[in-house]
Short mmCIF file of C-alpha atoms in Angstrom, two decimals:
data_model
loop_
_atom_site.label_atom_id
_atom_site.label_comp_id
_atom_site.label_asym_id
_atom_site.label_seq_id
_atom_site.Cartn_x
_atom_site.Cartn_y
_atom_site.Cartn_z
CA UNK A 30 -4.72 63.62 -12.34
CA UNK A 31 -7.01 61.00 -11.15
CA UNK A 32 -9.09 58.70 -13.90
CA UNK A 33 -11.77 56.08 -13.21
CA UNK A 34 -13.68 53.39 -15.11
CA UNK A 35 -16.43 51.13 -13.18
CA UNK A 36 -18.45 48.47 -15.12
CA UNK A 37 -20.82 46.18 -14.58
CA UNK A 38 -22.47 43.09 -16.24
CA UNK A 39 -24.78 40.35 -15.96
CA UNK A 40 -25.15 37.57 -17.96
CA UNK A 41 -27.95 34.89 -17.82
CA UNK A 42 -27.64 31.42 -19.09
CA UNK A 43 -29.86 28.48 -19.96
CA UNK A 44 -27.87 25.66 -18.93
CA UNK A 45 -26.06 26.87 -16.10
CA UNK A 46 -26.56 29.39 -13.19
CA UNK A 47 -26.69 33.25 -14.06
CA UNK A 48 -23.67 35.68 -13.15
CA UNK A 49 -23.21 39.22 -12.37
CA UNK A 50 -19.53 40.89 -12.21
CA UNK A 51 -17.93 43.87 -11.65
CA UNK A 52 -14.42 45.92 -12.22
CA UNK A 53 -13.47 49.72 -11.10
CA UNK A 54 -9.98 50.63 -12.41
CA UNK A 55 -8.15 53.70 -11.11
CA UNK A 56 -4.93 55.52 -12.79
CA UNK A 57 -3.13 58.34 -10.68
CA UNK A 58 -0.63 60.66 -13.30
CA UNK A 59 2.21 61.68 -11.04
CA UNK A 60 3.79 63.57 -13.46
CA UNK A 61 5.06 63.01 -17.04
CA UNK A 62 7.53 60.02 -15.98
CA UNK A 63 5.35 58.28 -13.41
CA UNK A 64 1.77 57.32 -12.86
CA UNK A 65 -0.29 54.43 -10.93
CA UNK A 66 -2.54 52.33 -11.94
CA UNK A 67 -4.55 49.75 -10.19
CA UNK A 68 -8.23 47.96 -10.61
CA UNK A 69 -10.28 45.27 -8.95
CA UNK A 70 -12.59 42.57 -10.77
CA UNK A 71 -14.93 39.99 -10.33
CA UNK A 72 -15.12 37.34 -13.28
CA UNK A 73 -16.33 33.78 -13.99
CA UNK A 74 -15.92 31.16 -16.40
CA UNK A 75 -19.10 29.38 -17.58
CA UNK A 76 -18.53 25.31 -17.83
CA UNK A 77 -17.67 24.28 -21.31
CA UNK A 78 -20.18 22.04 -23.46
CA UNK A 79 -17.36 19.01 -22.82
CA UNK A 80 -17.38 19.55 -19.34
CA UNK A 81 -21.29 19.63 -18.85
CA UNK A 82 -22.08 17.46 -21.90
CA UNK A 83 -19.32 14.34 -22.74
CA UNK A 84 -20.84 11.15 -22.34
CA UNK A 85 -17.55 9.36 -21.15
CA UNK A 86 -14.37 9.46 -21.92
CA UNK A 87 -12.41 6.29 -20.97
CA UNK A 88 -8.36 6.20 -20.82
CA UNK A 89 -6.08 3.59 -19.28
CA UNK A 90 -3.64 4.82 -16.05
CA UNK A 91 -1.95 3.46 -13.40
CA UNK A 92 -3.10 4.27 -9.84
CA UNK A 93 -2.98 2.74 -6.78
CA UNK A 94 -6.33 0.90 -5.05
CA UNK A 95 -5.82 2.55 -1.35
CA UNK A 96 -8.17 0.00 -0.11
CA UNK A 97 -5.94 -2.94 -1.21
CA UNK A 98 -2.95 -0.94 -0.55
CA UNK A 99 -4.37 -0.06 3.10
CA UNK A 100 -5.08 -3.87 3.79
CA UNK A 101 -1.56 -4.84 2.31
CA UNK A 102 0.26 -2.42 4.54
CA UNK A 103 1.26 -0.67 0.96
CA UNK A 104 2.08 -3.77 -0.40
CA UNK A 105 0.30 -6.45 -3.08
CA UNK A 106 -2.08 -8.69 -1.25
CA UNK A 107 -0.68 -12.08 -1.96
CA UNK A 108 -3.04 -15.25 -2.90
CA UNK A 109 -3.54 -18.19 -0.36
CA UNK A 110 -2.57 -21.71 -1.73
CA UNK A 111 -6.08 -23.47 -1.31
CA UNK A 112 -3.87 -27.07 -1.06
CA UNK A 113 -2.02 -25.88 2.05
CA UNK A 114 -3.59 -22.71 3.46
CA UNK A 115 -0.64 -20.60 3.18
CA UNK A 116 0.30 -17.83 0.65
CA UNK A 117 1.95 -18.98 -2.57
CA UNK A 118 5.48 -18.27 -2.62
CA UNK A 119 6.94 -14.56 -3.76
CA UNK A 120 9.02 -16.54 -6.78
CA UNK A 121 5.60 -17.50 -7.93
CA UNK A 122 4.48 -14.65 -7.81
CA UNK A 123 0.61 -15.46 -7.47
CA UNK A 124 -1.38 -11.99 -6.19
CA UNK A 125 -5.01 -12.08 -4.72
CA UNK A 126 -5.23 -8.50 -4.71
CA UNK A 127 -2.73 -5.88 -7.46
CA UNK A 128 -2.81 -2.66 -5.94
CA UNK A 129 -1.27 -0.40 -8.92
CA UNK A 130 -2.13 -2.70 -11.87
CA UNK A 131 -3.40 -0.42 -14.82
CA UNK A 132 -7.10 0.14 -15.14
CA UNK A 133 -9.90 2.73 -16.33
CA UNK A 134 -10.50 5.88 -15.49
CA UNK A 135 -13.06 7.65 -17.34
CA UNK A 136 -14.23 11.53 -17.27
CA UNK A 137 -17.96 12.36 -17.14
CA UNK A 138 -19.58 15.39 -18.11
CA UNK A 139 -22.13 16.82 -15.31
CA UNK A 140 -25.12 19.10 -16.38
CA UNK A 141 -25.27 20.15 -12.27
CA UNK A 142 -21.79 22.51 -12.62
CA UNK A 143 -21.97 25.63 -11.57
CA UNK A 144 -19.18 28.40 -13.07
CA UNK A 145 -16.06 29.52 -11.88
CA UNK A 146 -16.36 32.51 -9.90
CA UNK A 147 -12.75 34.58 -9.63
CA UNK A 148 -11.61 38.56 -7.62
CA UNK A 149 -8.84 39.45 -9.84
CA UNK A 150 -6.57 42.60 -8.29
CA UNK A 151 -3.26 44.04 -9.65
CA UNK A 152 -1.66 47.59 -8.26
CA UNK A 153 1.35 48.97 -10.77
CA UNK A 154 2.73 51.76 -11.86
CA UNK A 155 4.36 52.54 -15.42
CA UNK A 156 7.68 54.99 -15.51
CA UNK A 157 9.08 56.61 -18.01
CA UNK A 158 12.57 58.54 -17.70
CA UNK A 159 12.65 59.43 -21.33
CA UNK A 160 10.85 59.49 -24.53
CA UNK A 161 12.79 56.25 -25.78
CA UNK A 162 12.25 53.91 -22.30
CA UNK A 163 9.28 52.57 -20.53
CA UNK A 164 9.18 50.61 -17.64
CA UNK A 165 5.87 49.08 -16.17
CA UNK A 166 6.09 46.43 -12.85
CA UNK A 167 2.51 45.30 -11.71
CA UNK A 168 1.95 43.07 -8.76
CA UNK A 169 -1.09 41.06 -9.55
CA UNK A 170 -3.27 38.15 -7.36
CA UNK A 171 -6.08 35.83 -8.44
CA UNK A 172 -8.49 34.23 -6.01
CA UNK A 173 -10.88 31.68 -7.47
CA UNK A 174 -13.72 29.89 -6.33
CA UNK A 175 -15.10 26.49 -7.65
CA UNK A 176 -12.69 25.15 -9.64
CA UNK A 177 -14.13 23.02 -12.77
CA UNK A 178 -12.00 20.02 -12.92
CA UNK A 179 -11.72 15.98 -11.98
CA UNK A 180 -11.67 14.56 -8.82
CA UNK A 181 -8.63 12.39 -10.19
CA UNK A 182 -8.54 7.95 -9.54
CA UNK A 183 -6.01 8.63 -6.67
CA UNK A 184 -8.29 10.85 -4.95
CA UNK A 185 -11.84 8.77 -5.62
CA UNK A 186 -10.07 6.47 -4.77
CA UNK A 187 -8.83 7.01 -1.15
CA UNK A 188 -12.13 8.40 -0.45
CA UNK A 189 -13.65 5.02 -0.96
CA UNK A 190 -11.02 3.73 1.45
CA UNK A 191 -12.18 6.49 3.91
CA UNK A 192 -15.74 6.01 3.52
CA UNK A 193 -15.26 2.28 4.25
CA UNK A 194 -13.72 3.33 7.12
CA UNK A 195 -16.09 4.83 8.57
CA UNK A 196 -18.48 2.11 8.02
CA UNK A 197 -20.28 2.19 4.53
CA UNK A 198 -19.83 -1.08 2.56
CA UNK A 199 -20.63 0.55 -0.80
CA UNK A 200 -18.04 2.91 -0.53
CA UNK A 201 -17.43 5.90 -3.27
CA UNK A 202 -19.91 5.07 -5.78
CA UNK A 203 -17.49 6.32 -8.63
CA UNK A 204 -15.17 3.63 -7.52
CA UNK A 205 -16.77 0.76 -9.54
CA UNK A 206 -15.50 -2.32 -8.53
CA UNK A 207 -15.38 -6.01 -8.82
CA UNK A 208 -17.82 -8.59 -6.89
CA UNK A 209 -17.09 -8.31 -3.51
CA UNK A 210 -15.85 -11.99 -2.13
CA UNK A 211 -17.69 -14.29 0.55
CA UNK A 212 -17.31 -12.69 4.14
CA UNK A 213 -15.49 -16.45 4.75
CA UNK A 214 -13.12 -15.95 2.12
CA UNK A 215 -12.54 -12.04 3.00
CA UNK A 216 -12.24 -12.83 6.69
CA UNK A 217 -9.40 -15.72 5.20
CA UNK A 218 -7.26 -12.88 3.66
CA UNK A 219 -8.11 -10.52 6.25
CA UNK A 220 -8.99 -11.72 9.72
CA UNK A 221 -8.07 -8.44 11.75
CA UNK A 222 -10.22 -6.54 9.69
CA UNK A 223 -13.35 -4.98 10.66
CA UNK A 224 -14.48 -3.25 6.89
CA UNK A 225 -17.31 -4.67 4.53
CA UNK A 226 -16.29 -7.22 1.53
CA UNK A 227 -14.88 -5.75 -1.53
CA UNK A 228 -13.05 -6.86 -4.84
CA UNK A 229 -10.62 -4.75 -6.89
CA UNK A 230 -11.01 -1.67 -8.68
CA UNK A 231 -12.53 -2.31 -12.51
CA UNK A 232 -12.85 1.61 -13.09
CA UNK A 233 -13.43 5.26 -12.05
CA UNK A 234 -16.25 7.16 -13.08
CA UNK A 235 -15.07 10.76 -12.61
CA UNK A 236 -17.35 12.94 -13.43
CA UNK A 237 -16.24 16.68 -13.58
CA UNK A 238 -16.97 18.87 -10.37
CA UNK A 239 -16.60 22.26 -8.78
CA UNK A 240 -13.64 21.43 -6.51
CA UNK A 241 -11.23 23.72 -4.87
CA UNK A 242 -10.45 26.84 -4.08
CA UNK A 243 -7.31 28.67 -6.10
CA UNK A 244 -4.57 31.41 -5.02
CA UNK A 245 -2.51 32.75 -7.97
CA UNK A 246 -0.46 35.66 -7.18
CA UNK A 247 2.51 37.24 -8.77
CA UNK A 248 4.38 40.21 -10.70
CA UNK A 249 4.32 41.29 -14.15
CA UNK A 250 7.52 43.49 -15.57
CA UNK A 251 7.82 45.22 -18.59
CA UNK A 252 10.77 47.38 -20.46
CA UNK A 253 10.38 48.92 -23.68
CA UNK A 254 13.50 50.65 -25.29
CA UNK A 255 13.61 52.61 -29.07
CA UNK A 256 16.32 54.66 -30.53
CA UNK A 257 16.24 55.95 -33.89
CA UNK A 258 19.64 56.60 -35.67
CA UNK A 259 21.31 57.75 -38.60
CA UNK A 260 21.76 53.58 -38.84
CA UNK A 261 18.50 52.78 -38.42
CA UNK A 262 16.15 52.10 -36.01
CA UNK A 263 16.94 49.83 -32.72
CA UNK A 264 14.69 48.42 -30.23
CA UNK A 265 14.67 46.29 -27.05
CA UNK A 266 11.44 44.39 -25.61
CA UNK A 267 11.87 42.76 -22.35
CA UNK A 268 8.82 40.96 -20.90
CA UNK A 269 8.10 38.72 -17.77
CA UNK A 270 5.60 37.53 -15.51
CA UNK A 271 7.17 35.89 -11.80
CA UNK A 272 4.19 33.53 -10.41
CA UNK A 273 4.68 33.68 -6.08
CA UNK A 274 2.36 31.45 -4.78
CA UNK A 275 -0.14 29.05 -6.56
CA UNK A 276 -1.85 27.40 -3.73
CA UNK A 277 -5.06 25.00 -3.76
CA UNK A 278 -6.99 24.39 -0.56
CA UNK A 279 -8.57 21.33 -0.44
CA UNK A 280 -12.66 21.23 -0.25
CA UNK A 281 -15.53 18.63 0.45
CA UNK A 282 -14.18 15.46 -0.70
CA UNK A 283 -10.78 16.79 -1.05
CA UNK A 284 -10.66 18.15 2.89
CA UNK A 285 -11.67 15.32 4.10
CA UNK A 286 -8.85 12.78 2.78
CA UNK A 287 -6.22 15.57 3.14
CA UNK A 288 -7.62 15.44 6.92
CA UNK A 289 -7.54 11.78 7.34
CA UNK A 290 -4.15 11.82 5.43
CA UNK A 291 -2.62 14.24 7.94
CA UNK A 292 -4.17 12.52 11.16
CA UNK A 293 -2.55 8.92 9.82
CA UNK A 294 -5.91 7.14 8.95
CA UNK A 295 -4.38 5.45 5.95
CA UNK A 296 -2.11 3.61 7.90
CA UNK A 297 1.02 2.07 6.00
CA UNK A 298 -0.92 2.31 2.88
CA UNK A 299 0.56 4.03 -0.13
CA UNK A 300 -2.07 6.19 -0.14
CA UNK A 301 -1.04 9.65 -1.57
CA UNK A 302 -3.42 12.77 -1.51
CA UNK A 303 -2.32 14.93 -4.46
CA UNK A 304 -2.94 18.09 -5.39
CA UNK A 305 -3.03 20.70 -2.74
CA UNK A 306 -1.09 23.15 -1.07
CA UNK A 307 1.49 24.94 -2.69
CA UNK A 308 1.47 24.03 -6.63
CA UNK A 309 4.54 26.69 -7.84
CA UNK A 310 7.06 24.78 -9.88
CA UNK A 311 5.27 21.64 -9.82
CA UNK A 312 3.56 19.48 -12.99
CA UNK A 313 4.50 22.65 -15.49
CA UNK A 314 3.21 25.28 -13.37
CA UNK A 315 6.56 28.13 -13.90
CA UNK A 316 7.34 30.34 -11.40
CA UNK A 317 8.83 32.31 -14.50
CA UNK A 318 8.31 32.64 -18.09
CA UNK A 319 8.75 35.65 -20.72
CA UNK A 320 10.47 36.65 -23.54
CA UNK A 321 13.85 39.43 -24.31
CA UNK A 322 14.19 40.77 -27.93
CA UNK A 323 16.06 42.58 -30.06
CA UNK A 324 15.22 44.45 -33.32
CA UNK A 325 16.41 46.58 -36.07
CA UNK A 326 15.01 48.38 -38.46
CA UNK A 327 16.37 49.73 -41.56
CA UNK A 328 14.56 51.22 -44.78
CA UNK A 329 11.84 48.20 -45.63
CA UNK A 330 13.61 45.53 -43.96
CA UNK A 331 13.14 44.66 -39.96
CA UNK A 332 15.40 41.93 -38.20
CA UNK A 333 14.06 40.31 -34.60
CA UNK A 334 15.54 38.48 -32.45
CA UNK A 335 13.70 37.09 -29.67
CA UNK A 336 14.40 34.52 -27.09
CA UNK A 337 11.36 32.46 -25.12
CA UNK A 338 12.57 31.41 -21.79
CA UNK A 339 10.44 29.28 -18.90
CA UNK A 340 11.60 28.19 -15.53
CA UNK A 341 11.69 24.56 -14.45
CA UNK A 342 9.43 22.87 -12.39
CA UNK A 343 9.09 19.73 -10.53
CA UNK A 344 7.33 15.99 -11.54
CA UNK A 345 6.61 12.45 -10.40
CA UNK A 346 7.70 9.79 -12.26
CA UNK A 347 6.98 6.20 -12.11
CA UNK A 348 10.44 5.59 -12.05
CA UNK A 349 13.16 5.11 -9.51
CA UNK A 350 16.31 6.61 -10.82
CA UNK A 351 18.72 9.56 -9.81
CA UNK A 352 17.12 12.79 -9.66
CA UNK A 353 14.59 11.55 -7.23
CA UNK A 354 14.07 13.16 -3.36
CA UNK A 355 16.59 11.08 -1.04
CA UNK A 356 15.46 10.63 2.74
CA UNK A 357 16.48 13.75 4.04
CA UNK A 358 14.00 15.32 1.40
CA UNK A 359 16.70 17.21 -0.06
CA UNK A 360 16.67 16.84 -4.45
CA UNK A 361 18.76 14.42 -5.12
CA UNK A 362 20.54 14.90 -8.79
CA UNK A 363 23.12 12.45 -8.59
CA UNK A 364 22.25 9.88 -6.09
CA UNK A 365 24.70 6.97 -4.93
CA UNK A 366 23.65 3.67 -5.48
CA UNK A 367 23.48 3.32 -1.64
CA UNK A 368 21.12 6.25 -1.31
CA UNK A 369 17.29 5.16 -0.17
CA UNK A 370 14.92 6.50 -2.50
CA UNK A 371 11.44 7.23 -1.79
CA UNK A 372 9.41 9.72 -3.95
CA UNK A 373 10.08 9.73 -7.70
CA UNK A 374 10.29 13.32 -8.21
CA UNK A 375 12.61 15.26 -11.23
CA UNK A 376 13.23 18.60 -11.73
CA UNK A 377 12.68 19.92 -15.43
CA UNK A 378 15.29 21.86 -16.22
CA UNK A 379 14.40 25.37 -17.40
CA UNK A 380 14.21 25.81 -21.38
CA UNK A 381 15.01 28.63 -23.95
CA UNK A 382 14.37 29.13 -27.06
CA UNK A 383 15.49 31.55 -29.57
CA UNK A 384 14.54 32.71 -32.83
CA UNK A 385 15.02 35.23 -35.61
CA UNK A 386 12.72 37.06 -38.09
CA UNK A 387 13.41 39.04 -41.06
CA UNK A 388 10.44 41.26 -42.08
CA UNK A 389 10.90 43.15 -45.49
CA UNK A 390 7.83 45.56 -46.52
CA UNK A 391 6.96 47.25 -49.82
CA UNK A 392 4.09 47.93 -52.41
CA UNK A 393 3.28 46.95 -55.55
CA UNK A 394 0.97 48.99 -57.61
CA UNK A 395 0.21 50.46 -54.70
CA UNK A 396 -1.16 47.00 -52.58
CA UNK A 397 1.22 46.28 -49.59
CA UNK A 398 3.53 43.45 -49.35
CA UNK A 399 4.68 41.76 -46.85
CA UNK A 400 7.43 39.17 -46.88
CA UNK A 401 8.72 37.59 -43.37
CA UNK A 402 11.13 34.75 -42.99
CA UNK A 403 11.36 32.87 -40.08
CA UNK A 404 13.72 30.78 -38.28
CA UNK A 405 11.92 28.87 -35.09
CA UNK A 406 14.55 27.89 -32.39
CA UNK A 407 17.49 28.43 -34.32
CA UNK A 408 19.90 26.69 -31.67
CA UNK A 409 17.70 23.54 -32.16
CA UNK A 410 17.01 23.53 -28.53
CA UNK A 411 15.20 20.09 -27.33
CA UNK A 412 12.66 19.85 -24.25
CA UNK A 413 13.65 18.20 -21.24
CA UNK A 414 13.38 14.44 -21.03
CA UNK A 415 10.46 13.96 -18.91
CA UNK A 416 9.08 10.43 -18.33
CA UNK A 417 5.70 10.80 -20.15
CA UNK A 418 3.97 10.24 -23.83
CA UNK A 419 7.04 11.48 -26.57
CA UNK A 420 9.68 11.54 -23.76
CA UNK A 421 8.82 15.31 -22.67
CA UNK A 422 6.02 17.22 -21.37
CA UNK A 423 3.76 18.31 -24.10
CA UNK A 424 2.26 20.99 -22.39
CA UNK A 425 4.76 22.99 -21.43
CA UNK A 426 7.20 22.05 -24.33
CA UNK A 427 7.85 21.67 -27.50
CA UNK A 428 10.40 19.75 -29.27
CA UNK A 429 10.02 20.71 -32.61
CA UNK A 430 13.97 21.52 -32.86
CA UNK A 431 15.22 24.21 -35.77
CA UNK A 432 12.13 24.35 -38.49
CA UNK A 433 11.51 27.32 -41.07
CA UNK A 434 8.50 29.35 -41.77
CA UNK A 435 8.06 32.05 -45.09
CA UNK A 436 4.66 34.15 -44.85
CA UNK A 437 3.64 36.38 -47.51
CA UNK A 438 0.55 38.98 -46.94
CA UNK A 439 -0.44 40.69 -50.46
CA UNK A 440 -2.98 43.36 -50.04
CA UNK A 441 -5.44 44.66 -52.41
#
């Protein structure tokens, strides 16, 4: 009644460090309705050639400069009218020092990575009442270990401010930035201020690192359903996968702003440590996602229909509008104009999609053929309107609308 597998590898590599990994699996048979299953794995993912190997790869964002933001009190640093020693006025809008203005922010490959290292568990158990039904539900948690990924501007960014702070005057040396102004004219914009000259951002050099440390954790469920009749031959697949917690815990760098952050270092900068923490239902991570279908069968010809469905999730947006989080920190769908916004944050709604599939099988001459029509989305469901490149969020959606697809397989 009891079965086991154990395995073992190890893999050596010549451009990054070697890895050995493990799984043992166990299945317990019950009786003929009900067994267990469970297993326990160690894996890793060896850096990719883009990640070790790309030169640079330069893009244009907004983000905000914490230092100028920190010595602004979150504001632009206005410019000093050399005629009468006083700051220009706001109509004329003359700024010394733009905190958010867009700049560069390039990615860096880095031959020093080291691979993803993961302990993968799940415990289920798969029933089955009758010869036509199946039923699995597995409860499944991923814990992973350097994390290959960016730093991100905001981030390098208010870790310059914080290494400043604490007394170095070249700050984060992937913060490149302009030449740093005369102590006379920094101490003229900034007289209370005890930190080393420094001029704007120009770019961020952000090379790819081992960063944090991941928590994925959730259940899978599963129902299979056939039943042959004189009709035909009908069939119901229900799949889907329920994410509980997708946490990030903040590491070198990253624990040391999310420290300063918490103990008020930044000051009234606009500073904003990203990232960490709980990640479920946030920047297209779903809680829930899976698929329902239905299918008959009858002589050559099989029809499907299947519907895709994903929760929503939550986003920032550079925008100010209803739909944001009002003071309370409530979500705020349909805010009054004399509600005070502060974080531009939308829900996604959650999206379905639903298509249908005629399959019609034969031979010729004896070669099989296979003919299958296809009708993607056929309620010409759009994505959500998200405030990013096409007006939705390519990678969690699509918005190809209705479209049509005919394969044919001949074989010979």
């Amino acid at each position: 009644n009891l079965d086991a597998q154990v395995a073992i590898r190890h893999e050596s590599f010549s451009d990054v460090n070697s890895a050995t990994v493990g799984k043992i699996a166990l299945g317990y048979y019950v009786n003929p309705a009900l067994s267990f299953r469970g297993s326990a794995s160690t894996t890793y993912r060896a850096p990719n050639l883009i990640t070790v190997n790309s030169p640079y790869i330069p893009r244009n964002s907004s983000y905000t400069d914490a230092l100028g933001s920190y010595l602004g009190n979150g504001f632009d640093v206005g410019a000093i009218n050399p005629d009468t020693g006083t700051l220009y006025p706001e109509d004329e809008e003359q700024v010394y020092w733009d905190i958010t203005a867009y700049k560069l922010a390039a990615s860096v490959g880095n031959p020093d990575l080291e691979s993803e290292e993961a302990v993968n568990k799940s415990f289920g158990f798969i029933y089955t009442p009758s010869d036509n039904l199946i039923i699995t539900v597995d409860k499944w948690s991923i814990a992973k270990e350097k994390t290959i990924g960016i730093f991100g501007a905001e981030n390098n960014s208010a870790y310059d401010l914080l290494l400043r702070q604490d007394g170095s005057c070249e700050g984060n040396p992937a913060v490149i930035r302009s030449q740093a102004p005369t102590q006379a004219v920094w101490d003229e914009y900034f007289p209370n201020s005890d930190l080393c000259p420094a001029g704007e951002i120009l770019r961020v050099e952000d090379p790819f690192m081992n960063l944090d440390d991941r928590y994925i954790s959730g259940t899978d469920f599963s129902l299979f359903f056939d039943k042959e009749t004189s009709w035909g031959d009908f069939g119901f697949r229900y799949q889907s996968s329920i994410m509980d917690k997708f946490t990030q815990t903040a590491s070198g760098p990253a624990a040391e702003i999310v420290a300063a952050d918490n103990a008020g270092v930044f000051g009234n900068s606009t500073v904003e440590v990203t990232g960490f923490e709980s990640l479920l239902a946030t920047n297209a991570v779903h809680k829930k996602k899976g698929f329902y279908s239905f299918s008959f069968k009858r002589g050559n010809y099989t029809t499907t229909l299947r519907t895709n469905f994903k929760s929503g999730f939550e986003y920032p947006s550079s925008s100010k509008e209803a739909g944001t989080y009002a003071r309370g920190g409530t979500l705020c769908y349909l805010c009054d104009a004399d509600d005070t916004l502060v974080d531009s944050v939308y829900w996604l709604r959650a999206m379905e999609t639903t298509d249908l599939s005629i399959l019609y099988k034969t031979k010729i001459n004896g070669n099989r053929l296979n003919a299958r029509f296809t009708v993607k989305n056929i309620f010409d469901e759009r994505a959500p309107t998200a405030d990013r490149s096409y007006g939705y969020w390519m990678g969690a959606h699509n918005d190809f609308g209705t479209y049509y697809n005919l394969d044919l397989k001949f074989r010979f």
